[in-house]
Tab-separated table of C-alpha atoms and ligand atoms in Angstrom:
chain	number	residue	atom	x	y	z
A	1	MET	CA	120.174	107.239	87.112
A	2	ARG	CA	121.633	106.777	90.535
A	3	LEU	CA	119.491	107.347	93.576
A	4	LYS	CA	120.631	107.970	97.119
A	5	ARG	CA	120.561	104.691	99.059
A	6	THR	CA	117.433	105.489	101.110
A	7	ALA	CA	115.526	106.930	98.174
A	8	CYS	CA	116.568	103.925	96.248
A	9	ILE	CA	114.801	101.474	98.519
A	10	ALA	CA	111.450	103.010	97.684
A	11	ALA	CA	112.261	103.470	94.043
A	12	ILE	CA	113.270	99.895	93.440
A	13	ALA	CA	109.812	98.442	93.932
A	14	ALA	CA	108.257	100.829	91.486
A	15	MET	CA	110.965	100.958	88.917
A	16	ALA	CA	112.758	97.662	88.983
A	17	THR	CA	110.635	96.201	86.217
A	18	ALA	CA	111.474	99.070	83.931
A	19	GLY	CA	115.127	98.896	84.912
A	20	LEU	CA	115.116	102.534	85.886
A	21	ALA	CA	116.620	102.497	89.343
A	22	ALA	CA	120.260	102.056	90.089
A	23	CYS	CA	121.583	102.127	93.616
A	24	GLY	CA	124.997	103.201	94.634
A	25	ASN	CA	126.845	105.632	96.802
A	26	GLY	CA	124.562	108.543	96.049
A	27	ASP	CA	126.828	110.117	93.473
A	28	ASP	CA	125.179	111.012	90.258
A	29	ASN	CA	126.643	109.396	87.184
A	30	ASN	CA	125.533	112.158	84.863
A	31	SER	CA	128.610	114.291	85.223
A	32	LYS	CA	129.351	113.973	81.521
A	33	GLY	CA	126.079	115.679	80.848
A	34	ASP	CA	124.798	112.793	78.794
A	35	GLY	CA	121.740	112.415	81.002
A	36	GLY	CA	122.877	108.939	81.911
A	37	SER	CA	121.099	107.046	79.192
A	38	GLY	CA	123.923	106.735	76.688
A	39	GLY	CA	123.458	107.009	72.940
A	40	GLY	CA	122.673	110.123	70.951
A	41	LYS	CA	123.252	113.793	71.462
A	42	ILE	CA	120.922	115.955	73.520
A	43	LYS	CA	119.109	118.529	71.429
A	44	GLY	CA	116.782	121.212	72.717
A	45	LYS	CA	115.675	122.705	75.959
A	46	VAL	CA	112.992	121.878	78.509
A	47	GLY	CA	110.402	124.228	80.002
A	48	ILE	CA	108.763	123.316	83.310
A	49	ILE	CA	105.756	125.194	84.718
A	50	LEU	CA	104.902	124.696	88.387
A	51	PRO	CA	101.339	125.525	89.481
A	52	ASP	CA	101.383	127.930	92.430
A	53	THR	CA	103.110	128.954	95.627
A	54	LYS	CA	100.226	128.475	98.066
A	55	SER	CA	98.612	125.030	97.734
A	56	SER	CA	101.765	123.434	99.131
A	57	VAL	CA	105.244	124.694	99.998
A	58	ARG	CA	106.598	121.795	97.965
A	59	TRP	CA	106.539	123.592	94.590
A	60	GLU	CA	108.859	126.455	95.550
A	61	ASN	CA	110.789	124.829	98.401
A	62	PHE	CA	111.339	121.290	97.088
A	63	ASP	CA	110.475	120.924	93.387
A	64	LEU	CA	112.100	124.142	92.146
A	65	PRO	CA	115.548	123.638	93.725
A	66	VAL	CA	115.638	119.879	93.104
A	67	LEU	CA	114.566	120.161	89.438
A	68	THR	CA	117.050	123.002	88.880
A	69	GLN	CA	119.874	120.901	90.279
A	70	GLU	CA	118.892	117.679	88.533
A	71	PHE	CA	118.648	119.254	85.077
A	72	LYS	CA	121.918	121.101	85.602
A	73	GLN	CA	123.593	117.841	86.516
A	74	ALA	CA	122.098	116.159	83.445
A	75	GLY	CA	123.420	118.949	81.221
A	76	ILE	CA	119.982	119.866	79.891
A	77	PRO	CA	119.037	123.557	79.733
A	78	ALA	CA	115.852	124.054	81.778
A	79	ASP	CA	113.571	127.065	82.167
A	80	ILE	CA	111.498	126.548	85.333
A	81	GLN	CA	108.707	129.000	86.202
A	82	ASN	CA	105.676	129.189	88.483
A	83	ALA	CA	102.176	130.164	87.248
A	84	GLU	CA	101.216	131.446	90.707
A	85	GLY	CA	97.760	129.916	90.592
A	86	ASP	CA	96.801	131.790	87.405
A	87	LYS	CA	95.717	129.650	84.423
A	88	GLN	CA	96.097	132.492	81.933
A	89	ARG	CA	99.570	133.143	83.260
A	90	MET	CA	100.471	129.492	82.751
A	91	GLN	CA	99.433	129.726	79.087
A	92	THR	CA	101.437	132.946	78.661
A	93	ILE	CA	104.519	131.367	80.234
A	94	ALA	CA	104.126	128.336	77.934
A	95	ASP	CA	103.846	130.594	74.866
A	96	GLN	CA	106.942	132.530	75.892
A	97	MET	CA	108.920	129.390	76.597
A	98	ILE	CA	108.093	128.019	73.155
A	99	THR	CA	109.035	131.339	71.518
A	100	ASN	CA	112.326	131.107	73.385
A	101	GLY	CA	113.133	127.700	71.949
A	102	VAL	CA	111.781	125.153	74.411
A	103	THR	CA	111.339	121.811	72.624
A	104	ILE	CA	109.882	119.816	75.528
A	105	LEU	CA	107.310	121.246	77.922
A	106	ALA	CA	106.372	119.768	81.312
A	107	ILE	CA	103.444	121.216	83.252
A	108	VAL	CA	101.726	120.754	86.606
A	109	ASN	CA	98.253	121.779	85.493
A	110	LEU	CA	95.945	124.124	87.419
A	111	ASP	CA	93.010	122.208	86.020
A	112	SER	CA	92.600	119.725	83.213
A	113	ALA	CA	90.863	122.058	80.732
A	114	SER	CA	93.566	124.747	80.846
A	115	GLY	CA	96.299	122.102	80.894
A	116	ALA	CA	94.846	120.380	77.830
A	117	GLN	CA	94.741	123.704	75.981
A	118	ILE	CA	98.408	124.404	76.729
A	119	GLU	CA	99.346	120.911	75.533
A	120	THR	CA	97.350	121.185	72.298
A	121	LYS	CA	98.939	124.540	71.473
A	122	ALA	CA	102.419	123.195	72.265
A	123	LYS	CA	101.839	120.135	70.070
A	124	GLN	CA	100.770	122.327	67.170
A	125	GLN	CA	104.175	123.951	67.377
A	126	GLY	CA	106.036	120.656	67.438
A	127	VAL	CA	106.731	120.711	71.178
A	128	GLN	CA	106.478	117.431	73.090
A	129	THR	CA	104.616	117.598	76.390
A	130	ILE	CA	104.832	115.841	79.757
A	131	ASP	CA	102.405	115.909	82.685
A	132	TYR	CA	104.431	116.398	85.855
A	133	ASP	CA	102.787	115.203	89.081
A	134	ARG	CA	99.176	115.905	87.938
A	135	LEU	CA	97.592	114.050	85.021
A	136	THR	CA	95.760	116.327	82.592
A	137	LEU	CA	92.431	114.627	81.841
A	138	GLY	CA	91.549	114.956	78.177
A	139	GLY	CA	95.090	116.216	77.570
A	140	SER	CA	97.641	115.079	75.029
A	141	ALA	CA	100.801	114.738	77.123
A	142	ASP	CA	103.156	112.125	75.718
A	143	TYR	CA	104.247	111.011	79.199
A	144	TYR	CA	103.275	111.296	82.860
A	145	VAL	CA	105.743	111.369	85.771
A	146	SER	CA	104.319	111.173	89.288
A	147	PHE	CA	103.755	109.146	92.430
A	148	ASP	CA	101.036	106.508	92.458
A	149	GLY	CA	98.142	108.693	93.636
A	150	THR	CA	95.804	105.899	94.700
A	151	GLN	CA	98.622	104.413	96.757
A	152	VAL	CA	99.187	107.846	98.394
A	153	GLY	CA	95.535	107.740	99.490
A	154	ARG	CA	95.854	104.174	100.772
A	155	VAL	CA	98.919	105.126	102.820
A	156	GLN	CA	96.947	108.056	104.284
A	157	GLY	CA	93.950	105.822	105.058
A	158	GLN	CA	96.160	103.164	106.663
A	159	GLY	CA	97.901	105.916	108.631
A	160	LEU	CA	94.644	107.288	110.012
A	161	GLN	CA	93.551	103.767	110.931
A	162	LYS	CA	96.864	103.135	112.680
A	163	CYS	CA	96.474	106.324	114.747
A	164	LEU	CA	92.776	105.790	115.522
A	165	GLY	CA	92.747	102.074	116.175
A	166	ASP	CA	89.539	100.240	115.325
A	167	LYS	CA	87.351	101.934	117.946
A	168	LYS	CA	84.049	103.555	116.975
A	169	SER	CA	84.989	106.804	115.241
A	170	ASN	CA	83.434	109.658	113.336
A	171	ILE	CA	85.630	110.642	110.416
A	172	VAL	CA	85.624	113.764	108.270
A	173	TYR	CA	87.361	114.196	104.936
A	174	LEU	CA	89.071	117.364	103.724
A	175	ASP	CA	89.807	116.400	100.124
A	176	GLY	CA	92.119	118.244	97.754
A	177	SER	CA	90.993	120.489	94.911
A	178	PRO	CA	88.127	119.068	92.836
A	179	THR	CA	90.011	120.178	89.710
A	180	ASP	CA	93.110	118.109	90.561
A	181	ASN	CA	92.975	114.502	89.348
A	182	ASN	CA	95.442	113.597	92.109
A	183	ALA	CA	92.907	114.676	94.741
A	184	THR	CA	90.427	112.183	93.272
A	185	LEU	CA	93.023	109.403	93.372
A	186	PHE	CA	94.056	110.301	96.939
A	187	LYS	CA	90.505	110.215	98.270
A	188	ASN	CA	89.683	107.015	96.364
A	189	GLY	CA	92.694	105.313	97.930
A	190	ALA	CA	91.773	106.559	101.419
A	191	HIS	CA	88.161	105.415	101.047
A	192	GLU	CA	89.308	102.027	99.807
A	193	VAL	CA	90.962	101.489	103.216
A	194	LEU	CA	88.693	103.385	105.621
A	195	ASP	CA	85.304	102.342	104.203
A	196	LYS	CA	86.139	98.749	105.108
A	197	VAL	CA	86.440	99.548	108.820
A	198	THR	CA	82.903	98.959	110.044
A	199	ASN	CA	83.420	100.996	113.226
A	200	TYR	CA	84.172	104.149	111.244
A	201	THR	CA	81.386	106.504	110.189
A	202	LYS	CA	82.005	109.198	107.619
A	203	VAL	CA	80.153	112.217	108.991
A	204	ALA	CA	81.316	114.845	106.481
A	205	GLU	CA	83.374	115.126	103.306
A	206	GLN	CA	84.234	118.196	101.281
A	207	ALA	CA	86.729	119.117	98.576
A	208	VAL	CA	88.808	122.241	99.197
A	209	PRO	CA	88.836	124.505	96.116
A	210	ASP	CA	92.391	125.036	94.810
A	211	TRP	CA	93.772	123.338	97.934
A	212	ASP	CA	93.271	126.754	99.602
A	213	ASN	CA	94.395	126.491	103.234
A	214	GLN	CA	92.190	129.392	104.434
A	215	LYS	CA	89.116	127.865	102.829
A	216	ALA	CA	90.055	124.533	104.416
A	217	ALA	CA	89.977	126.114	107.884
A	218	THR	CA	86.529	127.601	107.214
A	219	ILE	CA	85.207	124.310	105.847
A	220	PHE	CA	86.603	122.345	108.771
A	221	GLU	CA	85.217	124.816	111.315
A	222	GLN	CA	81.754	124.409	109.764
A	223	MET	CA	82.093	120.637	109.948
A	224	TYR	CA	83.207	120.886	113.568
A	225	THR	CA	80.239	123.074	114.516
A	226	GLN	CA	77.771	120.925	112.594
A	227	GLN	CA	79.044	117.770	114.299
A	228	LYS	CA	79.021	119.536	117.675
A	229	GLY	CA	82.702	118.667	118.029
A	230	LYS	CA	82.045	114.936	117.688
A	231	ILE	CA	84.883	114.293	115.251
A	232	ASP	CA	87.391	111.545	116.068
A	233	GLY	CA	89.608	111.514	113.002
A	234	VAL	CA	90.422	113.827	110.087
A	235	TYR	CA	91.494	112.736	106.627
A	236	ALA	CA	93.308	115.815	105.305
A	237	ALA	CA	94.733	115.415	101.797
A	238	ASN	CA	97.976	117.337	102.424
A	239	ASP	CA	99.934	119.019	105.210
A	240	GLY	CA	98.455	122.464	104.463
A	241	LEU	CA	94.884	121.181	104.815
A	242	GLY	CA	95.956	119.207	107.881
A	243	GLN	CA	97.373	122.367	109.470
A	244	ALA	CA	94.058	124.154	108.789
A	245	ALA	CA	92.166	121.420	110.675
A	246	ILE	CA	94.729	121.416	113.510
A	247	SER	CA	94.330	125.201	113.948
A	248	ILE	CA	90.566	124.785	114.474
A	249	LEU	CA	91.023	121.754	116.735
A	250	ASN	CA	93.529	123.812	118.723
A	251	LYS	CA	91.021	126.647	119.128
A	252	ASN	CA	88.675	124.076	120.648
A	253	GLY	CA	91.241	122.432	122.903
A	254	GLN	CA	91.231	119.260	120.789
A	255	ALA	CA	94.593	119.417	118.984
A	256	GLY	CA	96.568	116.272	119.704
A	257	LYS	CA	93.436	114.350	120.667
A	258	VAL	CA	92.081	113.951	117.140
A	259	PRO	CA	94.419	112.320	114.593
A	260	VAL	CA	94.879	114.287	111.368
A	261	THR	CA	96.613	113.051	108.197
A	262	GLY	CA	98.681	114.980	105.661
A	263	GLN	CA	101.002	114.766	102.676
A	264	ASP	CA	104.249	116.285	101.350
A	265	ALA	CA	106.412	115.889	104.481
A	266	THR	CA	106.705	119.663	104.849
A	267	PRO	CA	108.720	121.117	107.758
A	268	GLN	CA	105.436	122.214	109.397
A	269	GLY	CA	103.843	118.787	108.888
A	270	LEU	CA	106.889	117.102	110.424
A	271	GLN	CA	106.831	119.536	113.358
A	272	ASN	CA	103.133	118.772	113.877
A	273	ILE	CA	103.962	115.070	113.941
A	274	LEU	CA	106.670	115.689	116.551
A	275	ASP	CA	104.116	117.731	118.546
A	276	GLY	CA	101.589	114.903	118.293
A	277	THR	CA	98.958	117.138	116.658
A	278	GLN	CA	99.312	115.401	113.274
A	279	CYS	CA	99.170	111.639	112.993
A	280	MET	CA	101.170	111.178	109.807
A	281	THR	CA	102.271	112.609	106.497
A	282	VAL	CA	103.178	111.079	103.146
A	283	TYR	CA	106.738	111.499	101.925
A	284	LYS	CA	107.110	111.598	98.153
A	285	PRO	CA	110.864	112.071	97.616
A	286	ASN	CA	111.134	114.991	95.195
A	287	LYS	CA	114.473	113.771	93.984
A	288	GLN	CA	112.864	110.599	92.628
A	289	GLU	CA	110.164	112.562	90.822
A	290	ALA	CA	112.711	114.996	89.378
A	291	ASP	CA	114.928	112.079	88.331
A	292	GLY	CA	111.947	110.532	86.556
A	293	LEU	CA	111.363	113.735	84.629
A	294	VAL	CA	115.056	114.095	83.758
A	295	LYS	CA	115.022	110.533	82.465
A	296	VAL	CA	112.003	111.110	80.188
A	297	VAL	CA	113.272	114.487	78.953
A	298	THR	CA	116.747	113.100	78.269
A	299	ALA	CA	115.378	110.285	76.142
A	300	LEU	CA	113.064	112.615	74.206
A	301	ALA	CA	115.886	115.101	73.650
A	302	LYS	CA	117.939	112.314	72.109
A	303	GLY	CA	115.072	111.132	69.943
A	304	GLU	CA	114.822	107.926	71.956
A	305	LYS	CA	111.794	106.262	73.562
A	306	PRO	CA	111.713	106.937	77.323
A	307	GLN	CA	111.487	103.963	79.672
A	308	THR	CA	108.301	103.836	81.740
A	309	ASN	CA	107.048	101.485	84.430
A	310	GLY	CA	103.303	101.711	83.904
A	311	THR	CA	100.407	103.691	82.487
A	312	ALA	CA	97.920	106.147	83.962
A	313	GLU	CA	94.310	106.024	82.895
A	314	ASP	CA	92.790	109.186	81.483
A	315	PRO	CA	89.049	108.413	81.644
A	316	THR	CA	88.180	111.695	79.881
A	317	GLY	CA	90.500	111.195	76.909
A	318	LYS	CA	89.888	107.427	77.043
A	319	ARG	CA	93.580	106.659	76.806
A	320	GLN	CA	96.403	105.149	78.799
A	321	VAL	CA	99.295	107.561	79.248
A	322	PRO	CA	102.759	105.944	79.467
A	323	SER	CA	104.042	106.774	82.938
A	324	ILE	CA	106.713	106.638	85.557
A	325	LEU	CA	104.820	106.051	88.797
A	326	LEU	CA	106.709	106.126	92.098
A	327	GLN	CA	105.898	104.731	95.522
A	328	PRO	CA	105.027	107.040	98.456
A	329	ILE	CA	106.211	106.491	102.036
A	330	GLY	CA	104.083	106.927	105.197
A	331	ILE	CA	105.785	109.014	107.900
A	332	PHE	CA	104.925	108.804	111.605
A	333	LYS	CA	106.714	110.058	114.715
A	334	ASP	CA	109.026	107.059	114.706
A	335	ASN	CA	110.343	107.619	111.165
A	336	VAL	CA	110.333	111.421	110.758
A	337	LYS	CA	114.087	110.969	110.770
A	338	GLN	CA	113.917	109.123	107.442
A	339	VAL	CA	112.807	112.263	105.581
A	340	ILE	CA	115.781	114.157	106.963
A	341	THR	CA	118.430	111.485	106.387
A	342	ASP	CA	117.064	111.050	102.852
A	343	GLY	CA	117.638	114.763	102.216
A	344	GLY	CA	113.921	115.569	101.703
A	345	VAL	CA	113.943	118.274	104.375
A	346	LYS	CA	116.834	119.922	106.222
A	347	ALA	CA	117.086	119.203	109.960
A	348	SER	CA	117.613	122.952	110.488
A	349	ASP	CA	114.150	123.657	108.977
A	350	VAL	CA	112.423	121.284	111.406
A	351	CYS	CA	114.506	121.346	114.567
A	352	LYS	CA	114.255	125.090	115.289
A	353	GLY	CA	113.591	126.598	118.737
A	354	SER	CA	111.434	124.382	120.889
A	355	TYR	CA	111.655	121.606	118.279
A	356	ALA	CA	115.347	121.015	119.019
A	357	ALA	CA	114.460	118.877	122.057
A	358	LYS	CA	111.637	117.089	120.205
A	359	CYS	CA	114.013	116.289	117.319
A	360	LYS	CA	116.529	114.892	119.777
A	361	ALA	CA	113.855	112.706	121.353
A	362	ALA	CA	112.947	111.426	117.859
A	363	GLY	CA	116.570	110.541	117.159
A	364	ILE	CA	117.126	113.478	114.786
A	365	GLN	CA	120.405	115.412	115.299
B	1	LIG	C1	100.261	117.113	94.722
B	1	LIG	C2	100.481	117.260	96.213
B	1	LIG	C3	100.227	118.693	96.646
B	1	LIG	C4	98.891	119.209	96.106
B	1	LIG	C5	98.709	120.704	96.352
B	1	LIG	C6	98.864	117.617	94.364
B	1	LIG	O1	98.602	117.481	93.024
B	1	LIG	O2	100.450	115.780	94.331
B	1	LIG	O3	101.813	116.871	96.530
B	1	LIG	O4	100.196	118.795	98.050
B	1	LIG	O5	98.784	118.990	94.727
B	1	LIG	O6	99.668	121.441	95.691
């Protein structure tokens, strides 16, 4: 696997021990369609089910195109679909994929119970399964490919602290979906950092069901009213939840005065950072995650054992799942450019209209 130079820097730390990262000129070395890991012949076809189109723009705008391209380049037939937030639909898609000859199935679960069911059913039909991005608790996935979720939370916590300074501050938490194991890891990582700052007081914390941005705005507005506006910092688990908080702060003339965190380095999150209404976001290069999945799928399709660089604990299933875990990157106003030069987001998606001047000022374009 070859990674683009910038992506490579982050990947090295996480993957060097497993020998997974190779840095070069950004060209992929999989042009022969051998998936880059030598050896046997690729047999079979992979099915990938993404969760929804609303909890983050990443699934349709980043993961779908990047996965499509990466699997094409690796010469592995891939059927990639989106469950649109419907658990039953995800099961139906999985059933259809298996009927149509998928031999390896990767899912981003909508919750652990439904994910585990899909994996059990797949297993019964001889299909190997992989958890992509979200670990299915109590599931039976053979492998897990993701970013280190606790580290994502730490980067968010450190980011909020950087933007707030150590002054006396009331902090509220808008956590991700209670059914998403990642959301638990993110908030644990954030608490690990922020709870140590004695000047910070947590005045409210709530999980946002299904990462629903509308519900996040309602929840944040209630927090704001209850605290009589005395909120100094907002931990928001991703850019969508961050935007919900910013919209309410804006209504109250406070946007830009109260630092808000995020995740996913979405065009809107990056624009908010350039505006100064969002303190930071977390960049998780999709190409690295897709590469990780391609690597695991390629090995499985050749009947080989995939290389991993760690394990993820499933406390429900009481097992350690062999994993590829990648390192996230904190993005602030001074390194928004990094996401664009790395190819994570197109400059044209961020630097539109009034953002052209702000991009210029930030050294972009
Ligand atoms: C992902 C985040 C995403 C969130 C909502 C999490 O599991 O890791 O990148 O923002 O789900 O879709």
